[in-house]
PDB file of C-alpha atoms in Angstrom:
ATOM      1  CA  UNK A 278     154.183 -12.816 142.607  1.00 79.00           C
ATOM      2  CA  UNK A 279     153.109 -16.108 143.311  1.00 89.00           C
ATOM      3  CA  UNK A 280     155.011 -19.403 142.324  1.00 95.00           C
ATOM      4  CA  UNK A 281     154.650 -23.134 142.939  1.00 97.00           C
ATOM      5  CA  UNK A 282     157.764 -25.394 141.910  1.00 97.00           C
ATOM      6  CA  UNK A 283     157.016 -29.667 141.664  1.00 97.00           C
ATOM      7  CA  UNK A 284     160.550 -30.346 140.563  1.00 94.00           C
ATOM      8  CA  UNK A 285     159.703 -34.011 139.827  1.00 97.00           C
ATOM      9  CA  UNK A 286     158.640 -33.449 136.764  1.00 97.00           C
ATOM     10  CA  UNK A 287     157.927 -38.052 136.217  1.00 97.00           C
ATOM     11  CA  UNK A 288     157.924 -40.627 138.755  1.00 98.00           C
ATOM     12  CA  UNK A 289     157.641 -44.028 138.545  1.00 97.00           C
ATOM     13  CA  UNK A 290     157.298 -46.684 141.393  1.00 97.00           C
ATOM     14  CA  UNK A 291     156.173 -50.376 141.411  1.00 97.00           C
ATOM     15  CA  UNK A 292     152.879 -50.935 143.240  1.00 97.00           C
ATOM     16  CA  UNK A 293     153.050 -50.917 147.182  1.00 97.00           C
ATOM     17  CA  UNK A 294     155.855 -48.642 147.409  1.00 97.00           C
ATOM     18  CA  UNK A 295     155.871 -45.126 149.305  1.00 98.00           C
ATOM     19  CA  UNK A 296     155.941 -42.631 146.860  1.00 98.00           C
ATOM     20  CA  UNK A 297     156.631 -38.654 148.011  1.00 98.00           C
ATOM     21  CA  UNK A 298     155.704 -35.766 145.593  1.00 98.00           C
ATOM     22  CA  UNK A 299     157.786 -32.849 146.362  1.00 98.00           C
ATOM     23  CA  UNK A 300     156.091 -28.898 146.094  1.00 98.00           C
ATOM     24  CA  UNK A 301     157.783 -25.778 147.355  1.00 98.00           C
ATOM     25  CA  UNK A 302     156.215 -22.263 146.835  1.00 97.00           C
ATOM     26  CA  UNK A 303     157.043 -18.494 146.771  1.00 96.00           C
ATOM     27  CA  UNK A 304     154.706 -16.211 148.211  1.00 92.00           C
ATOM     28  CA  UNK A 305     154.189 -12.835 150.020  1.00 89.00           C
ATOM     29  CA  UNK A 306     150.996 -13.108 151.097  1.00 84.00           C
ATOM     30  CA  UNK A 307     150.480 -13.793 154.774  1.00 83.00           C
ATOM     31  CA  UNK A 308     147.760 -15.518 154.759  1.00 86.00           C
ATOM     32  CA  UNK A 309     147.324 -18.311 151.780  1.00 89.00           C
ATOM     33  CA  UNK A 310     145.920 -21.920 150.766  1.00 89.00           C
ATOM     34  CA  UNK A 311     147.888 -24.583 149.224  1.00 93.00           C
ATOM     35  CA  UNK A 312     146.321 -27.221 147.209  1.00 93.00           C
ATOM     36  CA  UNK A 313     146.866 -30.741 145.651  1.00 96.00           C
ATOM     37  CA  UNK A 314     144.684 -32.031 142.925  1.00 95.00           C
ATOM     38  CA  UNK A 315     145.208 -35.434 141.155  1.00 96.00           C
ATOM     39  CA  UNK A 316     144.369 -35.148 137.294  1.00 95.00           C
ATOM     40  CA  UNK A 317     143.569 -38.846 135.899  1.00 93.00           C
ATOM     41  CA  UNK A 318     143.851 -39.273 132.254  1.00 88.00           C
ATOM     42  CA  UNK A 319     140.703 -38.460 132.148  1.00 86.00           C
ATOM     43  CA  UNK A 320     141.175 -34.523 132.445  1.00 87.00           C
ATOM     44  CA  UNK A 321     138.666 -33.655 135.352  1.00 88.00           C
ATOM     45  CA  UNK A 322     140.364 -31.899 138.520  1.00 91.00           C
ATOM     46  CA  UNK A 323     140.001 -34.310 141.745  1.00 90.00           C
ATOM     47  CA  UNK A 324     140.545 -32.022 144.546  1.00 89.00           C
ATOM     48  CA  UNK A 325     142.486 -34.055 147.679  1.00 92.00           C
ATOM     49  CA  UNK A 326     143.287 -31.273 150.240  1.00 90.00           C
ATOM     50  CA  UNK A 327     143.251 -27.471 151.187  1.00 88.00           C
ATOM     51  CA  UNK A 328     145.442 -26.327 153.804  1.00 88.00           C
ATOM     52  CA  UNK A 329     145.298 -23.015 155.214  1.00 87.00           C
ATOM     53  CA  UNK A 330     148.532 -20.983 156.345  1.00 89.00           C
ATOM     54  CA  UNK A 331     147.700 -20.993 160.285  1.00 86.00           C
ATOM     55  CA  UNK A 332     147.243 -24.393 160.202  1.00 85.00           C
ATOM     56  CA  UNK A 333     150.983 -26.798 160.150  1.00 84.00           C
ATOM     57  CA  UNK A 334     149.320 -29.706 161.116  1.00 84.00           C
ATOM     58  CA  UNK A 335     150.299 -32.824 159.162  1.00 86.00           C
ATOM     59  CA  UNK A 336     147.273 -34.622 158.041  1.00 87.00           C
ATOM     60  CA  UNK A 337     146.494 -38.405 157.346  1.00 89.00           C
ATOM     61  CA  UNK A 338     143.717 -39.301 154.744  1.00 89.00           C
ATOM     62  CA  UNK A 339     143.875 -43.056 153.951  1.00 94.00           C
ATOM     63  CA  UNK A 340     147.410 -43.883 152.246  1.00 95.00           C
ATOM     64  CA  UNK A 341     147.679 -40.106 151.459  1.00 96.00           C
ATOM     65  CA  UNK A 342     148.969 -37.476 153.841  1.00 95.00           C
ATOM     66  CA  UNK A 343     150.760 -34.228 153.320  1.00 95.00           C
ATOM     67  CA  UNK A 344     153.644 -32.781 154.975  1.00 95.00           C
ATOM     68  CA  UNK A 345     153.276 -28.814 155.367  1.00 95.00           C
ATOM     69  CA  UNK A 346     156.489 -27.147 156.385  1.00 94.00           C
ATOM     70  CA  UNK A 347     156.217 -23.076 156.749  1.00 93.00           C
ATOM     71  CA  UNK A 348     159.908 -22.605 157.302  1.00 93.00           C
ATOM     72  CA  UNK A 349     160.619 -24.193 154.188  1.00 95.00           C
ATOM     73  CA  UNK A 350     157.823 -23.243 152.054  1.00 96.00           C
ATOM     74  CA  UNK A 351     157.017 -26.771 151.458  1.00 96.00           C
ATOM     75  CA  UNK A 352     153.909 -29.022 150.869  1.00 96.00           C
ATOM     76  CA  UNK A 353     154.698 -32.364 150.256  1.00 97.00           C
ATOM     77  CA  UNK A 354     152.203 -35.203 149.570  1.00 97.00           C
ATOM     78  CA  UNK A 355     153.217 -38.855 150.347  1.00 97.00           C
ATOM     79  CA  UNK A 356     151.032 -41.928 148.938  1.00 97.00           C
ATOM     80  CA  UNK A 357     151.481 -44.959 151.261  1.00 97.00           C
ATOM     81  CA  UNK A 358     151.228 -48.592 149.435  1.00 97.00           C
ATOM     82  CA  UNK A 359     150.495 -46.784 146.417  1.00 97.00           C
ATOM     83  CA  UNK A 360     148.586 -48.705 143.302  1.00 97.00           C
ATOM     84  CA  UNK A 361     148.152 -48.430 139.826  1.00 96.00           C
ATOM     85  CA  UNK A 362     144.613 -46.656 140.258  1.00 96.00           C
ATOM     86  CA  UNK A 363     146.663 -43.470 141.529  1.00 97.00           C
ATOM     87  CA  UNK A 364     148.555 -42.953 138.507  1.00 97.00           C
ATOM     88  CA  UNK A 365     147.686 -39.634 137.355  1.00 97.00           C
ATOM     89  CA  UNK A 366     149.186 -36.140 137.205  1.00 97.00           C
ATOM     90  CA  UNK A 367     149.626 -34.552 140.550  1.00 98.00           C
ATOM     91  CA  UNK A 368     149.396 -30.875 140.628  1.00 97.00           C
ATOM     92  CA  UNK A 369     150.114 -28.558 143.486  1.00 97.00           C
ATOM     93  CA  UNK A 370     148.754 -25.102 143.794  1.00 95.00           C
ATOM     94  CA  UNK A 371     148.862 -21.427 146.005  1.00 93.00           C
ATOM     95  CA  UNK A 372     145.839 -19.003 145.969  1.00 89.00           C
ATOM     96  CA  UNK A 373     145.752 -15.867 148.589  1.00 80.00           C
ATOM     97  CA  UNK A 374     143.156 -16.758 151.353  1.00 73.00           C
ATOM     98  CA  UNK A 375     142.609 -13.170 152.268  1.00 68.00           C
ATOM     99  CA  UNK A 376     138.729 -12.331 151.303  1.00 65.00           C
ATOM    100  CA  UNK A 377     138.968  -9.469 149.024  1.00 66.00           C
ATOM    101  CA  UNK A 378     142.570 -10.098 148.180  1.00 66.00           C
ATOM    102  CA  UNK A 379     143.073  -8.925 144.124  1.00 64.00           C
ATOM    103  CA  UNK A 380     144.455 -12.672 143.815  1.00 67.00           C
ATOM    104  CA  UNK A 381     141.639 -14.517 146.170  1.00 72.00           C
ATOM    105  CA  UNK A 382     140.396 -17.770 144.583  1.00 77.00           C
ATOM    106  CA  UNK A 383     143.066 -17.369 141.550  1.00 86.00           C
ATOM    107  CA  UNK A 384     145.056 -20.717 141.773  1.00 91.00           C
ATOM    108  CA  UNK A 385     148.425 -20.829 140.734  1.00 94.00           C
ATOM    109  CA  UNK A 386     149.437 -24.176 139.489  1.00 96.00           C
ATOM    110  CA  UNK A 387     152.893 -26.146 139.495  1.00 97.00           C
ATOM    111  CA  UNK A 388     154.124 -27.874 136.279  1.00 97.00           C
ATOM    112  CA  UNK A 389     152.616 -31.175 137.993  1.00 97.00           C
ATOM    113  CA  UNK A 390     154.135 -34.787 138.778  1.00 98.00           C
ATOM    114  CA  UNK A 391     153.245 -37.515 136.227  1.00 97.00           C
ATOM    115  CA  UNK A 392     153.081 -40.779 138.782  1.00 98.00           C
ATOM    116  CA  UNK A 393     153.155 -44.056 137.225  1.00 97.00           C
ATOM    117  CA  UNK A 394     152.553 -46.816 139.605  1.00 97.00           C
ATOM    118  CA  UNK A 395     153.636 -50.416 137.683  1.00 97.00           C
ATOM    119  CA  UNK A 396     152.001 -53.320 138.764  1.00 95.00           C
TER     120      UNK A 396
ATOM    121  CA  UNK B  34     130.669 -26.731 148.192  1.00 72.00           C
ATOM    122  CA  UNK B  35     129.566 -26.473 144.275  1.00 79.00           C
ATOM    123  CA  UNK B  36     128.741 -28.301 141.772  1.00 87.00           C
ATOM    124  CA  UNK B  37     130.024 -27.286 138.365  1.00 92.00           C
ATOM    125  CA  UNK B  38     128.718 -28.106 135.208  1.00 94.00           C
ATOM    126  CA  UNK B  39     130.611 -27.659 132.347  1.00 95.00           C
ATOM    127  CA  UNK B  40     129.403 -27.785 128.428  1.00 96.00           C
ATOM    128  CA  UNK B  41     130.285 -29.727 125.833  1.00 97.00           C
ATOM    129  CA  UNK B  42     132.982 -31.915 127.679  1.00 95.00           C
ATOM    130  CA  UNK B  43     135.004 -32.293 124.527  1.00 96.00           C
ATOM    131  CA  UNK B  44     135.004 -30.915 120.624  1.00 97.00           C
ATOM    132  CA  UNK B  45     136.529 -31.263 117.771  1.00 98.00           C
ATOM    133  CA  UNK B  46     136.677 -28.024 115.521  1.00 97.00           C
ATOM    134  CA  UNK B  47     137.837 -26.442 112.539  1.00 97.00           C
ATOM    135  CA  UNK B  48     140.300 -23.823 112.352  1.00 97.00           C
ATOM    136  CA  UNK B  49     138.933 -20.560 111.682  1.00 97.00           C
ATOM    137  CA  UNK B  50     135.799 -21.028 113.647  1.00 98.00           C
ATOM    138  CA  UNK B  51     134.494 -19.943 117.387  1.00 98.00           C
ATOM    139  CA  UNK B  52     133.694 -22.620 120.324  1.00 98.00           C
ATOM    140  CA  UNK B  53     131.536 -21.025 123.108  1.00 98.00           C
ATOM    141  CA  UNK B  54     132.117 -23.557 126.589  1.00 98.00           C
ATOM    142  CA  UNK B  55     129.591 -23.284 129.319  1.00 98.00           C
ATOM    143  CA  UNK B  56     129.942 -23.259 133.268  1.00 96.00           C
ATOM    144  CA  UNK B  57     126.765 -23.895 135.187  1.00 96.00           C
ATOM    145  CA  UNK B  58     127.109 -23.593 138.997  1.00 93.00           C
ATOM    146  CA  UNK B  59     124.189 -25.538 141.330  1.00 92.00           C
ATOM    147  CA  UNK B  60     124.160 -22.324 143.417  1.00 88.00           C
ATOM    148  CA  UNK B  61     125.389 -18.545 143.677  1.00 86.00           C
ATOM    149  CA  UNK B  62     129.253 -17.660 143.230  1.00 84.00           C
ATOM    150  CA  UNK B  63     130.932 -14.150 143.954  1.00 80.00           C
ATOM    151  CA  UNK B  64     133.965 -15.532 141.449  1.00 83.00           C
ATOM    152  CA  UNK B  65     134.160 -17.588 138.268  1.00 91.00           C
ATOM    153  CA  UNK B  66     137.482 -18.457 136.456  1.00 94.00           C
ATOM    154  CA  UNK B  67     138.592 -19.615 133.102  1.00 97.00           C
ATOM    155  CA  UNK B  68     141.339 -21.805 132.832  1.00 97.00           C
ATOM    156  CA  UNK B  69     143.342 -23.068 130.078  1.00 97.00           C
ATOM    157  CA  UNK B  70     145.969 -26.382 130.154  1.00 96.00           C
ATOM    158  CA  UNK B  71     147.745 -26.716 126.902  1.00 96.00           C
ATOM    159  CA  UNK B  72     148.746 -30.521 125.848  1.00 93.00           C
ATOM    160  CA  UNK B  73     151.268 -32.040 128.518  1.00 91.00           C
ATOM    161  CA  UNK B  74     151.249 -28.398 130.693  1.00 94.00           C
ATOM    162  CA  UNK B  75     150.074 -26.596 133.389  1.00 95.00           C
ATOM    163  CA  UNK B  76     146.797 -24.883 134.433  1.00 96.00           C
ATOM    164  CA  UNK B  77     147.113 -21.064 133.752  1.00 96.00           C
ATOM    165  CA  UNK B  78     144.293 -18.709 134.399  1.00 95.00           C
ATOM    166  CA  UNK B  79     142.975 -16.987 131.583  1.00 97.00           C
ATOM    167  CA  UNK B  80     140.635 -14.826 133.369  1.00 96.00           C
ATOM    168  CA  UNK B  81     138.048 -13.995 136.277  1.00 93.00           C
ATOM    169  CA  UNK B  82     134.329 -13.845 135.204  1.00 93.00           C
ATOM    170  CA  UNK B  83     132.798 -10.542 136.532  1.00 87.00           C
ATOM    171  CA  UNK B  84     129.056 -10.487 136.894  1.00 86.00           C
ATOM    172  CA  UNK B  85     127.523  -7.702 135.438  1.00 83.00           C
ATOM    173  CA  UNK B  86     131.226  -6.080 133.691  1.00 85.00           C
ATOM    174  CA  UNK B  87     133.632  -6.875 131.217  1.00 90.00           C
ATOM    175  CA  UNK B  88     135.972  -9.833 133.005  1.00 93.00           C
ATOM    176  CA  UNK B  89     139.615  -9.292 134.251  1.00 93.00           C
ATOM    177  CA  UNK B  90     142.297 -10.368 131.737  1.00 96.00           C
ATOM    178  CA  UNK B  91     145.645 -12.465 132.742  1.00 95.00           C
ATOM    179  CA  UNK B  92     148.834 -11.271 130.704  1.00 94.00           C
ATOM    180  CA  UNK B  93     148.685 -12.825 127.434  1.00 96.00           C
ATOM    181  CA  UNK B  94     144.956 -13.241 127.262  1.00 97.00           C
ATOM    182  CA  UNK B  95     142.615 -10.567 125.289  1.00 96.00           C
ATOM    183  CA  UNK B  96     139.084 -10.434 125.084  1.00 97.00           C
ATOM    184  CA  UNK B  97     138.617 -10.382 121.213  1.00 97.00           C
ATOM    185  CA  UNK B  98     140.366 -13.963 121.652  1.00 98.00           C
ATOM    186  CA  UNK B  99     138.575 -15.528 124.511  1.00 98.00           C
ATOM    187  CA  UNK B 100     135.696 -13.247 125.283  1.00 97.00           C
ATOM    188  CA  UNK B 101     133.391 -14.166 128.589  1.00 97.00           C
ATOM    189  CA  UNK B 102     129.939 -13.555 129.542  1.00 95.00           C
ATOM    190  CA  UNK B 103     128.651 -13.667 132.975  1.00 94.00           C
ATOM    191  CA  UNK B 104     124.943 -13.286 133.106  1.00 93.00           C
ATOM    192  CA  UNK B 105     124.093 -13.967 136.575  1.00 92.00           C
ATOM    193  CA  UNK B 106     125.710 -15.886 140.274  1.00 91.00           C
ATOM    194  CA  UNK B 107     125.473 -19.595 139.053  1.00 93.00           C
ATOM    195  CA  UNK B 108     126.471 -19.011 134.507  1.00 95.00           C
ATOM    196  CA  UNK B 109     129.348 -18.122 132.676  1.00 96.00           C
ATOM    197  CA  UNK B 110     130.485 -19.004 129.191  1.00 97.00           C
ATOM    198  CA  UNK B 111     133.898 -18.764 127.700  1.00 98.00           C
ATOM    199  CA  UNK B 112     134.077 -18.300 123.541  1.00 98.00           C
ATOM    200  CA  UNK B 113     137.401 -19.226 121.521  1.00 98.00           C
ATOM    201  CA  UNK B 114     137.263 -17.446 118.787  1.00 98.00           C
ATOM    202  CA  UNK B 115     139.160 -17.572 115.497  1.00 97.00           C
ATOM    203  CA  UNK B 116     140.687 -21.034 116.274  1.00 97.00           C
ATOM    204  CA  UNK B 117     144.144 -22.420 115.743  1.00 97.00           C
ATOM    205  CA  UNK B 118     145.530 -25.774 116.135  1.00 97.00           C
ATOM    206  CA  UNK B 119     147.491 -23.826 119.299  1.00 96.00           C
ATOM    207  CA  UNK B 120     144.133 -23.828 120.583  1.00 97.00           C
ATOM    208  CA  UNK B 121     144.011 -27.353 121.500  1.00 98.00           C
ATOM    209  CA  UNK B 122     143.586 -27.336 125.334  1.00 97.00           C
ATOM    210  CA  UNK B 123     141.447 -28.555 128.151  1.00 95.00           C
ATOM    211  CA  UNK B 124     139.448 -25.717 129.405  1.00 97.00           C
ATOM    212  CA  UNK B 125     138.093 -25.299 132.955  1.00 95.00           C
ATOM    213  CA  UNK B 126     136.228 -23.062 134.783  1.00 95.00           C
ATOM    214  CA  UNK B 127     136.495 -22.748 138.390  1.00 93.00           C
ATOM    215  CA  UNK B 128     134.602 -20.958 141.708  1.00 89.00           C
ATOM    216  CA  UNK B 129     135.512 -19.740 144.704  1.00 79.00           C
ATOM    217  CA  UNK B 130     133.209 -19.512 147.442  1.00 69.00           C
ATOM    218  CA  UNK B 131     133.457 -16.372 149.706  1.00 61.00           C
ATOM    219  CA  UNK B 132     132.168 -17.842 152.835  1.00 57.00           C
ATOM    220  CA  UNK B 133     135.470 -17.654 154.786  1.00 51.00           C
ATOM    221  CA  UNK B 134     136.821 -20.933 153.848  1.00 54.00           C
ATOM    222  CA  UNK B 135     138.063 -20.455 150.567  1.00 57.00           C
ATOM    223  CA  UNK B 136     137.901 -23.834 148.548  1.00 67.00           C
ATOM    224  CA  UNK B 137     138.342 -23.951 144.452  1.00 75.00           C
ATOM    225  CA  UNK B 138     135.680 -26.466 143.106  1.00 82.00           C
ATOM    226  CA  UNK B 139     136.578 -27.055 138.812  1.00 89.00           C
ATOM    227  CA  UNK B 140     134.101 -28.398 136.087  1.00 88.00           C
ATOM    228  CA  UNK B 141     134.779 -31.785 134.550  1.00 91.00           C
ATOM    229  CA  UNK B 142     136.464 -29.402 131.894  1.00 93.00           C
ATOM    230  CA  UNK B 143     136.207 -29.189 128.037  1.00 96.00           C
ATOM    231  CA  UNK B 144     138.699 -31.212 125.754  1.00 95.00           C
ATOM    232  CA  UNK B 145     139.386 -28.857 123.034  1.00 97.00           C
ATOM    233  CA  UNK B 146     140.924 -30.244 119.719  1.00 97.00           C
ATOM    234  CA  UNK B 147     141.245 -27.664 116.656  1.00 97.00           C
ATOM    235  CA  UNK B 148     142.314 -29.180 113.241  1.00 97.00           C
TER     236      UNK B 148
END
């Protein structure tokens, strides 16, 4: 079974700090995506980034970039110089990525990271 | 990538009675999903949107409760029936393209409120 653990359940920062959401998963497929999606009050999904399995690359979008550690099952997201415009909920997810997998394009969510960035 | 549409974007019902949500892709989908996120929770997947069969059921979810049509590639609808104040959710449905690069596109998502 799949499982995706944001132990931060709030976090709260002043604007311009670093801010690190923290996402650890359990899974047995070989081959899998992980997710983040921010969630604005708003209630739509905004999807930030997909990573595949194979891939361990760090990436760098803007202030965001994601730190995606195999040997410890982690995929953490860090918001540079954050502002009050990203305070949303942060949710982290795991789907299979094998193509005809019974679980392939099911996403399973984390409990999600409130972020509140104060002026 | 997809484009979802996703009808009505919020309602506010009375117990008792049935809300039917529709997902309208902008082009052709092997797999359509139902999602439900109670007040303050997580997203949990209700169930996968078969075309042309009865959809796939999560544990916990039955289809006299929340049953789904899927007409064709690009339409779906999800029905709450019987309603409860318990009902009060956000609803989304969801794609997955099958191309080889697997990427989960969501509808704006329906704001469900049952009194």
């Amino acid at each position: 079974a799949q499982k995706v653990t944001q132990a931060q359940t709030e976090i709260s920062v002043v604007e311009k700090e670093d801010v690190t959401l923290d996402c650890v998963y359990e899974t047995r497929d070989t081959t899998y995506y992980l997710f983040w999606y921010k969630q604005p009050p708003s209630g739509e999904l905004v999807f930030l980034i997909r990573r595949n399995s194979f891939d361990e690359q760090n990436e760098i979008s803007g202030r965001y970039s994601w730190n995606f550690q195999k040997s410890t099952s982690s995929f953490n997201f860090t918001i540079t110089a954050s502002q009050v415009v990203d305070s949303a909920v942060y949710f982290c997810a795991l789907s299979e990525a094998r193509a005809g997998g019974t679980s392939y394009g099911k996403l399973t969510f984390g409990q999600g990271t409130i972020l509140t960035v104060h002026p | 990538s997809a484009v979802i549409s996703q009808k009505p974007s919020r309602d506010i019902c009375q117990r008792g009675t049935s809300l039917t949500i529709q997902c309208q892709v902008d082009s052709q989908v092997t797999m359509m999903f139902w999602y439900r996120q109670q007040p303050g929770q997580s997203l949990t997947l209700i169930a996968t949107a078969n075309q042309g069969s009865e959809a796939t059921y999560e544990s916990g979810f039955v289809i006299d409760k929340f049953p789904i049509s899927r007409p064709n590639l690009t339409f779906s609808t999800l029905t709450v029936s019987n309603m409860s104040p318990e009902d009060s959710s956000i609803y989304l449905c969801s794609v997955a393209m099958t191309d080889g690069d697997t990427e989960a596109f969501f509808g704006q998502g329906t704001r469900l409120t049952v009194v």
